[in-house]
Amino acid sequence: MQLIILGLNHKTAPIEIRERLAFQESEMEKALSQVRSLPSLKENMILSTCNRVEIYAISREPEKAIRELQNFLSRYHELPLKEFEKSLYLLIGEEAVRHIFQVASSLDSMVVGEPQILGQIKSAYSMATESRTSGIILHRLLHRAFHVAKRVRTETRIGDSAVSVSSVSVELAERIFGSLEQRVVLLIGAGEMCELAARHLVAGGVEKILVTNRTYDRAVTLAQEIKGEPIRFEEMALGLKRADIVISATDSSQHLIRHDPIVKVMKERKQKPIFFIDIADPRDVEPGVGDIENVYLYNIDDLQKVANENMKDREKEARKAEAIVQEEVTKFVHWHQSLEITPTIIALKKKFEEIRKREFEKMISFHPHLSEKERQSLEALTSAIVNKILHDPLTRLKQKDEEAMSDVYLDALRTLFQLPDLTAEERMKED
Amino acid sequence: MNVYFFTFAALFYFLAVLAYLSYIISLKKIVSNIGLALASIGFASHTLCLLTRYVEAGYTPVTNLHESLSFFAWTIIAIFLIANLRYKIRVLGAFLTAIALILMLFAFALPKEILPLAPVLRSFWHPFHVTFAFLGNAIFTLAFCCGVMYLIQEHQLKSKKMGTVAKRLPSLKALDDLNYRALTFGFPLLTLGIITGSVWAEYAWGRYWGWDPKETWSLITWFLYAAMLHQRLTVGWRGRKAAIMAIVGFVSVLFTFLGVTLLLPGLHTYSNW
């Protein structure tokens, strides 16, 4: 029984191919049931996000399963295998376990440490559960993956610091104003950059957005789109008086915001703090503005620098996270190996025999007068009882046609009789 | 009896300081909650200490330097616990419990015997005077901590650092708001402290105001905070200026409380330490 992952992600495939191979959420049920009907697969789950498409499957015949899955992808998406075969990666067994743990803890993401992926895996898993395509191994695997992700999040600082220019801006604004709520934002310029920043801030919960632009019409258009308020360019000072956060991104060749007028504005504002984010190149805000009391000025390079420093921290934390992943992979692989029939039978017999022996010796010590012959027959009797009890379950377990259910039986046996993972012992022998 | 409670309180303040320091390192909320619990236990014991001393002495125990330091520490923790209900600034705990602990250690080193009350202190107004004055002082201590944190955080932001220090401090707005709130509560208390003090002076020495060093310095402190409030409301002295003023004001508070007592002889000088 092997875990197989067949997939592609932002590192191996261009966006065009990822788009072609993505599964829509509405069709997921259909896709899952098609995969289930493939003869060599036992369990499966499909993870489809904008950065990756991965099929997780459990099979006894990995090679056959891989071929079936490849053909399925090609058939389902109506794309010849040749066109995407090179973008596919294939992971089996321990490598596959490591991969899903890394994905879940966001170590394999485009932006390492971004938290969305865990939610996406959770919903992929719940869809597989609803469609009844996940079984005991995937259940266990996914629950371990969630556990690993949680450990990585709490034991490392991987998601702690902002690593993009926009999230750094938001974090700085929060450091100054506590939160974005009730804050007024002034956008200078109505270009793409401003629009992007505006959407980010609206999502962050700002109270109001003022838009000003040299061409008033464009300010009006953008203001309508983001439910803001347009301001004429000549009246920018009014906007500066009201705003807490000013984002400037014009293509002006000279500074629009200068030191002396801002000193005046600050007086009118009664020194209420103001945060300038200058994402224009060349700069819109005179650098000296940042020296004024209660004025905070960050330009795009400053923001990028903070983001890069945080990114380095993240990479350091990612190495800690890899150690956690490795630890958990080992644990999972041990559990998985214990689902083999023979070691389970050995462990079960051993446990019964130990109990028998212990009880037998206890009885003997209470009755020292028993003769050697009597002892022998008692020993034979207890052994016979144990063997008779074990006979039915063990025969059942070894039957070929019960193979489909064997994982469930084995896991139940191990849980009910609290059998130790044999592999730990086996490893000791190997050492 | 009161000395046992006192020691117990000091011990718990010490543990609270340790908890808050490890909170600053680990940033785990649970650790700061432990700190809060330890400080609360210390505070309860400290309250018992003051009560038993009141019973044992038969007067409000704020008559010598040991008692004053201890009472000052008690008001600081009281203000911290009250502020904590409204403002969840966890780092503040580290500053305030540490200051309270230092005061407790000084108080511990001083003579702790209960002595007969000097006649001038035997007044209806005396307990009111010290309670108002020390509550005001404790609130100004809180403002001082906010001021220090504000200056550090502001420096981090201006120098474009977003490292470990900045992450551990509250936002500028939270600090400035609390500083202002402290001023609006502390200033009336200081004013009441001075008024009740002068009423008491009338009973004790037959005059409301005598330009004794303590009186002079408390007036200077009062003017500092009055100026701070005025500037804030009219021209908007907030942020950096307000933080610096909170620190200057606190230095003046400390000098009025300790400097005058130890350096400038006058009527307020404690006779027995």
XYZ file of C-alpha atoms in Angstrom:
704
model
C 0.000 0.000 0.000
C 1.686 3.179 -1.199
C 0.929 6.868 -1.070
C 1.309 8.518 -4.458
C 1.242 12.193 -5.298
C 0.973 13.217 -8.905
C 0.885 16.932 -9.513
C 2.317 20.177 -10.721
C 2.874 23.557 -9.101
C 4.164 27.075 -9.677
C 7.723 25.787 -9.803
C 7.192 23.132 -12.458
C 4.434 24.489 -14.660
C 3.624 27.844 -16.243
C 0.331 29.476 -15.350
C -1.254 28.487 -18.700
C -0.844 24.805 -17.961
C -1.874 25.172 -14.326
C -5.048 26.861 -15.468
C -5.808 24.142 -17.987
C -5.356 21.395 -15.405
C -7.129 23.077 -12.500
C -10.295 21.473 -11.108
C -13.254 23.751 -10.477
C -14.743 23.379 -7.029
C -18.178 22.739 -8.547
C -16.904 19.757 -10.527
C -14.848 18.286 -7.725
C -17.366 15.622 -6.832
C -17.476 14.422 -10.422
C -13.684 14.409 -10.704
C -13.242 12.534 -7.429
C -15.698 9.825 -8.397
C -13.951 9.407 -11.746
C -10.632 8.923 -10.004
C -12.220 6.464 -7.609
C -13.389 4.343 -10.522
C -9.788 3.814 -11.651
C -9.125 0.127 -10.900
C -5.762 0.364 -9.145
C -6.676 3.137 -6.674
C -8.043 2.698 -3.173
C -8.265 6.221 -1.790
C -7.887 9.621 -3.395
C -8.099 13.351 -2.883
C -7.637 16.288 -5.258
C -6.017 19.562 -4.229
C -6.488 22.337 -6.749
C -5.382 25.914 -6.051
C -4.111 28.660 -8.302
C -0.546 27.557 -7.650
C -0.875 23.801 -7.667
C -2.897 20.808 -8.811
C -2.155 17.590 -6.969
C -3.837 14.200 -6.800
C -3.195 12.193 -3.648
C -3.826 8.507 -4.038
C -3.329 5.230 -2.199
C -2.624 2.161 -4.264
C -1.144 -1.311 -4.108
C 0.227 -1.013 -7.593
C 1.855 2.404 -7.797
C 3.144 2.077 -11.338
C -0.206 1.147 -12.732
C -1.896 3.813 -10.678
C 0.429 6.503 -11.990
C -0.341 5.624 -15.583
C -4.043 5.636 -14.858
C -3.849 8.992 -13.152
C -1.857 10.565 -15.964
C -4.390 9.344 -18.485
C -7.199 10.553 -16.288
C -5.741 14.080 -16.151
C -5.322 14.148 -19.896
C -8.806 12.774 -20.550
C -10.567 14.932 -17.993
C -9.000 18.186 -19.110
C -8.922 17.233 -22.773
C -5.233 17.987 -23.045
C -2.747 15.570 -24.609
C -0.411 14.089 -21.994
C 2.604 15.182 -24.027
C 1.799 18.839 -23.424
C 2.043 18.670 -19.659
C 3.970 15.496 -18.914
C 7.192 17.413 -18.333
C 5.525 19.649 -15.731
C 4.316 16.731 -13.628
C 6.103 15.545 -10.575
C 5.618 12.210 -8.956
C 6.224 11.334 -5.341
C 5.860 7.947 -3.717
C 5.899 6.724 -0.127
C 7.998 8.681 2.360
C 8.736 11.431 -0.184
C 5.027 11.908 -0.733
C 4.348 12.108 3.001
C 7.061 14.728 3.369
C 5.605 16.672 0.472
C 2.093 16.954 1.858
C 3.448 17.958 5.268
C 5.522 20.664 3.594
C 2.601 21.874 1.535
C 0.281 22.007 4.545
C 2.782 23.980 6.615
C 3.295 26.347 3.682
C 6.939 25.467 3.145
C 6.308 24.696 -0.510
C 4.275 27.826 -1.211
C 5.218 30.601 -3.605
C 5.361 32.925 -0.601
C 6.707 30.655 2.121
C 4.594 30.893 5.247
C 1.440 32.302 3.667
C -1.479 30.789 5.556
C -4.158 30.233 2.863
C -2.869 26.850 1.706
C -3.890 25.092 4.911
C -7.499 26.144 4.427
C -7.369 24.962 0.831
C -6.104 21.545 1.892
C -8.806 21.345 4.553
C -11.525 21.972 2.022
C -9.983 19.507 -0.454
C -9.998 16.932 2.332
C -13.580 17.614 3.333
C -14.682 17.267 -0.307
C -12.888 13.928 -0.495
C -14.550 12.862 2.743
C -17.979 13.879 1.482
C -17.432 11.981 -1.747
C -16.180 9.045 0.301
C -12.973 8.774 -1.675
C -10.689 9.120 1.334
C -10.052 6.135 3.546
C -8.096 5.262 6.632
C -4.663 6.184 5.290
C -5.630 9.539 3.822
C -7.603 10.349 6.978
C -4.612 9.695 9.109
C -2.275 11.439 6.666
C -4.357 14.591 6.492
C -4.884 14.782 10.223
C -1.142 14.467 10.701
C -0.620 17.154 8.043
C -2.920 19.544 9.938
C -1.066 18.709 13.113
C 2.312 19.413 11.463
C 1.020 22.714 10.092
C -0.134 23.698 13.556
C 3.181 22.757 15.106
C 5.093 24.728 12.494
C 2.886 27.751 13.090
C 3.227 27.675 16.856
C 6.808 26.473 17.204
C 8.382 28.661 14.547
C 7.803 32.282 13.626
C 7.268 31.501 9.990
C 4.083 33.485 9.520
C 4.902 36.282 11.920
C 6.317 39.006 9.776
C 5.052 40.754 6.705
C 6.929 39.822 3.529
C 5.168 41.797 0.822
C 5.210 45.540 0.260
C 1.487 45.812 0.876
C 1.469 43.745 4.042
C 4.479 45.675 5.353
C 2.535 48.902 4.734
C -0.462 47.561 6.608
C 1.733 46.426 9.499
C 3.413 49.829 9.721
C 0.052 51.579 9.670
C -1.069 49.328 12.519
C 2.073 50.151 14.454
C 1.250 53.830 14.162
C -2.547 53.845 14.382
C -3.318 50.622 16.244
C -5.658 49.420 13.512
C -6.852 50.487 10.093
C -10.397 50.908 11.323
C -11.682 54.487 11.341
C -8.643 55.610 9.325
C -8.965 57.912 6.337
C -6.757 57.224 3.340
C -5.794 59.669 0.621
C -4.703 58.267 -2.731
C -2.688 60.613 -4.902
C -2.811 59.308 -8.446
C -5.395 57.004 -9.959
C -3.164 54.479 -11.677
C -2.996 50.746 -11.267
C -0.666 50.930 -8.262
C -3.072 53.155 -6.374
C -6.002 50.961 -7.209
C -4.171 47.905 -5.907
C -3.175 49.652 -2.687
C -6.734 50.907 -2.244
C -8.222 47.428 -2.524
C -5.755 46.147 0.033
C -6.678 48.890 2.490
C -10.411 48.461 1.983
C -9.935 44.792 2.814
C -8.039 45.943 5.921
C -11.115 47.893 7.054
C -10.298 51.576 6.538
C -13.127 54.049 7.113
C -12.851 56.189 4.002
C -10.739 56.593 0.907
C -10.178 59.958 -0.756
C -8.880 59.982 -4.311
C -7.137 62.831 -6.024
C -5.572 62.957 -9.467
C -4.291 65.582 -11.869
C -7.036 64.572 -14.298
C -10.117 64.886 -12.118
C -12.209 62.506 -14.235
C -9.943 59.581 -13.474
C -10.127 60.329 -9.773
C -13.911 60.250 -10.054
C -13.834 56.920 -11.900
C -11.563 55.241 -9.383
C -13.495 56.741 -6.475
C -16.685 55.227 -7.855
C -15.082 51.826 -8.229
C -13.800 51.679 -4.666
C -16.656 53.665 -3.099
C -14.308 56.517 -2.256
C -14.575 60.262 -2.489
C -12.896 62.234 -5.313
C -11.020 65.442 -4.532
C -9.766 68.023 -7.011
C -6.003 68.120 -7.410
C -5.861 71.810 -6.427
C -7.653 70.952 -3.182
C -5.175 68.250 -2.173
C -4.314 70.212 0.999
C -7.868 69.594 2.238
C -7.359 65.896 1.721
C -4.022 66.014 3.541
C -5.753 67.667 6.461
C -8.273 64.832 6.753
C -6.181 61.777 5.891
C -4.235 59.522 8.250
C -2.534 57.505 5.536
C -1.423 59.007 2.228
C -0.476 56.772 -0.664
C 1.188 58.535 -3.530
C 1.863 56.930 -6.884
C 1.870 59.520 -9.630
C 4.265 59.744 -12.561
C 5.116 63.330 -11.696
C 8.752 64.177 -12.403
C 9.076 66.387 -9.318
C 8.078 66.254 -5.654
C 4.394 66.904 -5.132
C 4.567 66.917 -1.359
C 7.126 69.223 0.143
C 8.465 69.923 3.596
C 7.162 73.406 4.333
C 3.535 72.932 3.274
C 3.383 69.762 5.349
C 4.626 71.621 8.427
C 1.659 73.931 7.899
C -0.700 71.017 7.354
C 0.511 69.423 10.604
C -0.332 72.575 12.505
C -3.823 72.551 11.037
C -4.141 68.883 11.957
C -3.149 69.712 15.523
C -0.192 67.340 15.083
C -2.351 64.299 14.412
C 0.088 61.665 13.056
C 0.202 61.061 9.315
C 1.767 58.192 7.399
C 3.053 58.771 3.861
C 3.590 55.780 1.602
C 5.435 56.901 -1.492
C 5.332 54.180 -4.112
C 6.107 56.499 -7.029
C 9.291 56.411 -9.043
C 10.630 59.092 -9.152
C 9.480 60.042 -5.667
C 6.410 62.160 -5.029
C 7.306 63.074 -1.466
C 10.341 65.153 -0.563
C 12.552 63.044 1.736
C 12.740 65.859 4.338
C 9.016 65.409 5.016
C 9.897 62.327 7.030
C 11.837 64.443 9.530
C 8.762 66.404 10.584
C 7.387 65.425 13.982
C 4.461 62.965 13.891
C 5.043 62.402 10.177
C 6.137 58.951 9.040
C 7.438 58.517 5.518
C 8.235 55.241 3.812
C 9.032 54.980 0.140
C 8.851 51.864 -1.985
C 12.519 51.006 -1.357
C 12.099 51.270 2.412
C 9.092 48.975 2.271
C 10.899 46.528 0.020
C 13.877 46.516 2.380
C 11.717 45.673 5.387
C 9.970 42.982 3.355
C 13.285 41.459 2.314
C 14.618 41.421 5.859
C 11.460 39.701 7.025
C 11.799 37.226 4.187
C 15.253 36.277 5.440
C 13.801 35.665 8.892
C 11.168 33.487 7.308
C 13.740 31.391 5.502
C 15.581 30.887 8.767
C 12.346 29.765 10.385
C 11.634 27.510 7.421
C 14.733 25.489 8.266
C 13.398 24.926 11.778
C 10.110 23.895 10.234
C 11.823 21.313 8.022
C 13.118 19.580 11.137
C 9.587 19.371 12.526
C 8.365 17.971 9.208
C 11.094 15.319 9.206
C 10.177 14.244 12.733
C 6.526 13.859 11.786
C 7.309 12.058 8.533
C 9.216 9.420 10.482
C 6.295 8.969 12.875
C 3.807 8.632 10.045
C 5.931 6.192 8.088
C 6.208 3.995 11.183
C 2.476 3.954 11.592
C 2.000 3.225 7.915
C 4.460 0.347 7.920
C 2.706 -1.157 10.912
C -0.323 -1.645 8.670
C 1.427 -4.644 7.101
C -0.241 -7.956 7.839
C 2.681 -10.122 8.971
C 4.176 -7.788 11.589
C 0.721 -7.206 13.015
C 0.092 -10.930 13.340
C 3.450 -11.368 15.038
C 2.760 -8.534 17.444
C -0.687 -9.813 18.244
C 0.549 -13.350 18.914
C 3.357 -12.015 21.031
C 1.015 -9.971 23.147
C -1.351 -12.923 23.750
C 1.531 -15.198 24.553
C 2.954 -12.740 27.044
C -0.379 -12.469 28.815
C -0.768 -16.218 28.892
C 2.690 -16.723 30.292
C 2.338 -14.076 32.951
C -0.986 -15.416 34.195
C 0.266 -18.976 34.069
C 3.315 -18.214 36.183
C 1.211 -16.273 38.662
C -1.021 -19.322 39.093
C 1.968 -21.670 39.489
C 3.462 -19.532 42.240
C 0.199 -19.777 44.194
C 0.152 -23.560 43.819
C 3.696 -24.873 44.383
C 2.405 -28.392 45.136
C 1.435 -29.070 41.473
C 3.286 -31.935 39.886
C 5.361 -31.552 36.724
C 2.761 -33.439 34.724
C -0.063 -31.293 35.979
C 1.921 -28.203 35.074
C 2.478 -29.439 31.569
C -1.185 -30.113 30.946
C -2.115 -26.692 32.335
C 0.433 -25.080 30.064
C -0.981 -26.970 27.084
C -4.506 -25.955 28.055
C -3.751 -22.233 28.244
C -1.854 -22.339 24.964
C -4.740 -24.073 23.281
C -7.210 -21.443 24.493
C -5.078 -18.602 23.152
C -4.618 -20.296 19.789
C -8.315 -21.054 19.441
C -9.220 -17.441 20.198
C -6.744 -16.130 17.664
C -7.561 -18.638 14.982
C -10.609 -17.010 13.384
C -9.384 -13.428 13.265
C -6.003 -14.465 11.901
C -7.414 -16.671 9.154
C -9.755 -13.892 8.167
C -6.880 -11.432 8.024
C -4.863 -13.661 5.750
C -7.673 -14.218 3.279
C -6.987 -12.689 -0.126
C -10.517 -11.432 -0.719
C -10.460 -9.454 2.515
C -7.533 -7.421 1.263
C -9.681 -4.390 0.532
C -10.593 -4.138 4.194
C -7.259 -5.165 5.634
C -6.088 -1.614 6.469
C -9.175 -1.029 8.547
C -8.814 -4.376 10.351
C -5.115 -3.861 10.979
C -5.590 -0.361 12.324
C -8.445 -1.569 14.519
C -6.361 -4.467 15.848
C -3.445 -2.176 16.621
C -5.703 0.300 18.364
C -7.836 -2.192 20.300
C -4.941 -4.302 21.537
C -2.566 -1.375 21.853
C 0.110 -3.045 19.815
C 3.416 -1.177 19.670
C 4.749 -0.022 16.279
C 6.809 -3.017 15.307
C 9.096 -0.909 13.232
C 10.622 0.697 16.294
C 11.756 -2.763 17.356
C 12.815 -3.690 13.871
C 14.896 -0.581 13.632
C 16.663 -1.561 16.841
C 17.469 -4.941 15.337
C 18.834 -3.271 12.228
C 21.036 -1.023 14.341
C 1.917 40.604 60.896
C 1.972 43.308 58.269
C 5.639 42.554 57.553
C 4.758 38.994 56.521
C 2.145 40.244 54.102
C 4.626 42.826 52.892
C 7.306 40.212 52.157
C 4.763 37.949 50.515
C 3.583 40.801 48.292
C 7.154 41.726 47.313
C 7.870 38.096 46.469
C 4.847 37.913 44.173
C 5.713 41.205 42.505
C 9.134 39.692 41.841
C 7.565 36.592 40.274
C 5.259 38.828 38.228
C 8.291 40.726 36.926
C 9.876 37.418 35.888
C 6.687 36.331 34.147
C 6.360 39.615 32.285
C 10.001 39.495 31.215
C 9.536 36.027 29.801
C 6.403 37.326 28.085
C 8.516 40.005 26.398
C 10.858 37.308 25.129
C 8.298 34.671 24.161
C 5.301 36.904 23.308
C 2.996 34.164 24.580
C -0.246 35.631 25.915
C -0.608 32.949 28.541
C 2.673 34.032 30.131
C 1.439 37.612 30.485
C -1.770 36.278 32.034
C 0.345 34.417 34.573
C 2.148 37.700 35.248
C -1.179 39.413 35.772
C -2.329 36.680 38.163
C 0.918 36.885 40.166
C 0.675 40.681 40.362
C -2.948 40.357 41.534
C -1.981 37.915 44.293
C 0.820 40.264 45.320
C -1.630 43.137 45.324
C -4.107 41.255 47.525
C -1.372 40.463 50.005
C -0.136 44.040 49.855
C -3.664 45.263 50.630
C -3.755 42.956 53.666
C -0.377 44.342 54.678
C -1.720 47.910 54.641
C -4.899 46.896 56.495
C -3.079 44.996 59.248
C -0.626 47.829 59.637
C -3.547 50.251 59.909
C -5.043 48.104 62.659
C -1.731 47.569 64.446
C -0.734 51.230 64.293
C -4.156 52.791 64.712
C -3.552 55.327 61.963
C -3.294 55.397 58.168
C 0.157 53.932 57.577
C 1.676 56.597 55.360
C 3.773 58.447 57.882
C 7.387 57.483 57.257
C 9.479 56.622 54.220
C 8.978 52.849 54.526
C 5.230 53.286 54.629
C 5.197 55.860 51.840
C 7.260 53.736 49.453
C 5.105 50.741 50.195
C 1.924 52.757 49.667
C 3.300 54.206 46.432
C 4.032 50.684 45.144
C 0.505 49.649 46.137
C -1.102 52.519 44.209
C 1.044 51.737 41.141
C -0.137 48.131 41.062
C -3.704 49.286 41.729
C -3.567 51.681 38.777
C -1.980 48.993 36.631
C -4.735 46.510 37.453
C -7.409 49.121 36.737
C -5.770 50.232 33.471
C -5.462 46.596 32.468
C -9.249 46.220 32.510
C -9.608 48.750 29.727
C -6.276 48.876 27.895
C -4.757 45.536 26.976
C -1.175 46.747 26.849
C 0.575 43.684 28.172
C 4.128 45.017 28.056
C 3.073 47.736 30.482
C 2.994 45.047 33.155
C 6.723 44.521 32.834
C 7.436 48.208 33.457
C 4.974 48.807 36.288
C 5.591 45.615 38.258
C 9.322 46.297 38.002
C 8.920 49.846 39.348
C 6.675 48.594 42.154
C 9.218 45.899 43.000
C 12.065 48.435 43.215
C 9.986 50.613 45.548
C 9.212 47.552 47.673
C 12.892 46.654 47.940
C 13.796 50.152 49.128
C 10.893 50.065 51.550
C 12.087 46.690 52.794
C 15.556 48.060 53.580
C 14.149 50.888 55.689
C 13.102 50.693 59.364
C 9.694 49.127 59.549
C 8.790 49.692 63.215
C 5.478 51.246 64.038
C 6.091 54.439 66.013
C 3.684 56.726 67.860
C 2.094 59.167 65.444
C 3.525 62.674 65.362
C 0.843 65.191 66.429
C 0.844 67.074 63.117
C -0.011 63.908 61.245
C -3.009 63.279 63.471
C -5.527 64.840 61.149
C -8.746 64.005 59.345
C -7.238 65.430 56.149
C -3.926 63.596 56.167
C -5.199 60.230 54.767
C -7.059 62.064 51.966
C -4.030 64.119 51.130
C -1.688 61.139 50.781
C -4.234 58.982 48.960
C -4.951 61.592 46.305
C -1.292 62.516 45.964
C -0.091 58.936 45.575
C -2.884 57.897 43.221
C -1.914 60.873 41.066
C 1.740 59.874 41.286
C 0.927 56.289 40.306
C -1.004 57.464 37.260
C 1.891 59.699 36.268
C 4.173 56.680 36.631
C 1.998 54.881 34.119
C 2.168 57.902 31.799
C 5.949 57.871 32.174
C 6.125 54.232 31.062
C 3.924 55.043 28.075
C 6.200 57.965 27.249
C 9.326 55.814 27.314
C 7.697 53.136 25.150
C 6.423 55.803 22.777
C 9.877 57.265 22.236
C 11.361 53.830 21.561
C 8.597 52.832 19.149
C 8.733 56.202 17.410
C 12.476 55.874 16.977
C 12.017 52.414 15.473
C 9.475 53.743 13.002
C 11.481 56.810 12.033
C 14.645 54.805 11.542
C 12.656 52.268 9.497
C 13.274 49.261 11.654
C 10.613 46.642 12.068
C 12.555 44.250 14.196
C 12.152 42.513 17.501
C 11.869 45.713 19.555
C 9.101 47.290 17.497
C 7.143 44.055 17.498
C 7.052 43.972 21.279
C 5.758 47.474 21.803
C 2.184 48.746 21.436
C 1.126 51.076 18.625
C 1.905 54.780 18.900
C -1.793 55.575 19.045
C -2.434 53.214 21.952
C 0.482 54.720 23.895
C -0.488 58.313 23.153
C -4.139 57.666 24.055
C -3.186 56.107 27.358
C -0.757 58.938 28.068
C -3.545 61.474 27.521
C -6.018 59.470 29.550
C -3.489 59.292 32.377
C -3.085 63.048 32.237
C -6.829 63.662 32.450
C -7.082 61.452 35.530
C -3.757 62.240 37.132
C -4.027 66.008 36.969
C -7.306 66.301 38.931
C -5.937 63.865 41.522
C -2.758 65.899 41.890
C -4.884 69.033 42.242
C -7.034 67.389 44.919
C -3.866 66.191 46.662
C -2.531 69.720 46.826
C -5.860 71.196 47.975
C -6.432 68.627 50.743
C -2.786 69.071 51.705
C -3.212 72.770 52.134
C -6.423 72.338 54.130
C -4.514 69.956 56.389
C -1.647 72.498 56.613
C -4.148 75.038 57.871
C -5.118 72.666 60.699
C -1.572 71.555 61.451
C 0.407 74.764 61.158
C -2.252 77.412 60.913
C -1.601 78.411 57.306
C -2.732 77.068 53.952
C 0.500 77.598 52.126
C 4.006 78.192 53.487
C 6.430 77.704 50.583
C 7.986 74.742 52.298
C 10.155 72.830 49.678
C 7.590 70.066 49.321
C 4.837 72.572 48.680
C 6.950 74.514 46.208
C 7.938 71.435 44.231
C 4.448 70.051 44.120
C 3.345 73.389 42.703
C 6.099 73.157 40.061
C 4.882 69.649 39.181
C 1.318 70.922 39.047
C 2.329 73.686 36.613
C 4.177 71.198 34.412
C 1.136 68.971 34.058
C -1.174 71.970 33.671
C 1.020 73.228 30.824
C 1.014 69.768 29.257
C -2.775 69.581 29.339
C -3.140 73.091 27.996
C -0.705 72.608 25.116
C -2.310 69.360 24.177
C -5.784 70.811 24.002
C -4.822 74.022 22.192
C -1.925 73.395 19.817
C -1.939 69.616 19.813
C 1.132 68.642 21.797
C 0.715 64.981 21.200
C 2.926 62.095 20.272
C 6.592 62.790 20.796
C 6.192 66.058 22.710
C 3.554 64.553 24.979
C 5.807 61.552 25.614
C 8.760 63.758 26.540
C 6.535 65.869 28.795
C 5.257 62.743 30.550
C 8.860 61.810 31.300
C 9.784 65.317 32.489
C 6.642 65.446 34.625
C 7.493 62.117 36.206
C 11.009 63.282 37.081
C 9.413 66.245 38.805
C 6.985 63.919 40.634
C 9.867 61.755 41.815
C 11.851 64.734 42.984
C 8.869 66.135 44.846
C 8.325 62.779 46.531
C 11.876 61.578 47.209
C 14.334 64.330 46.294
C 12.747 66.929 48.517
C 12.368 64.484 51.381
C 15.974 63.364 51.245
C 17.780 66.514 50.109
C 15.808 69.573 51.130
C 14.880 69.747 54.813
C 11.403 71.020 55.553
C 8.176 70.207 57.345
C 7.501 67.147 55.199
C 10.827 65.552 56.030
C 10.249 62.252 57.688
C 11.837 62.224 61.076
C 12.343 58.549 61.547
C 14.210 56.670 58.858
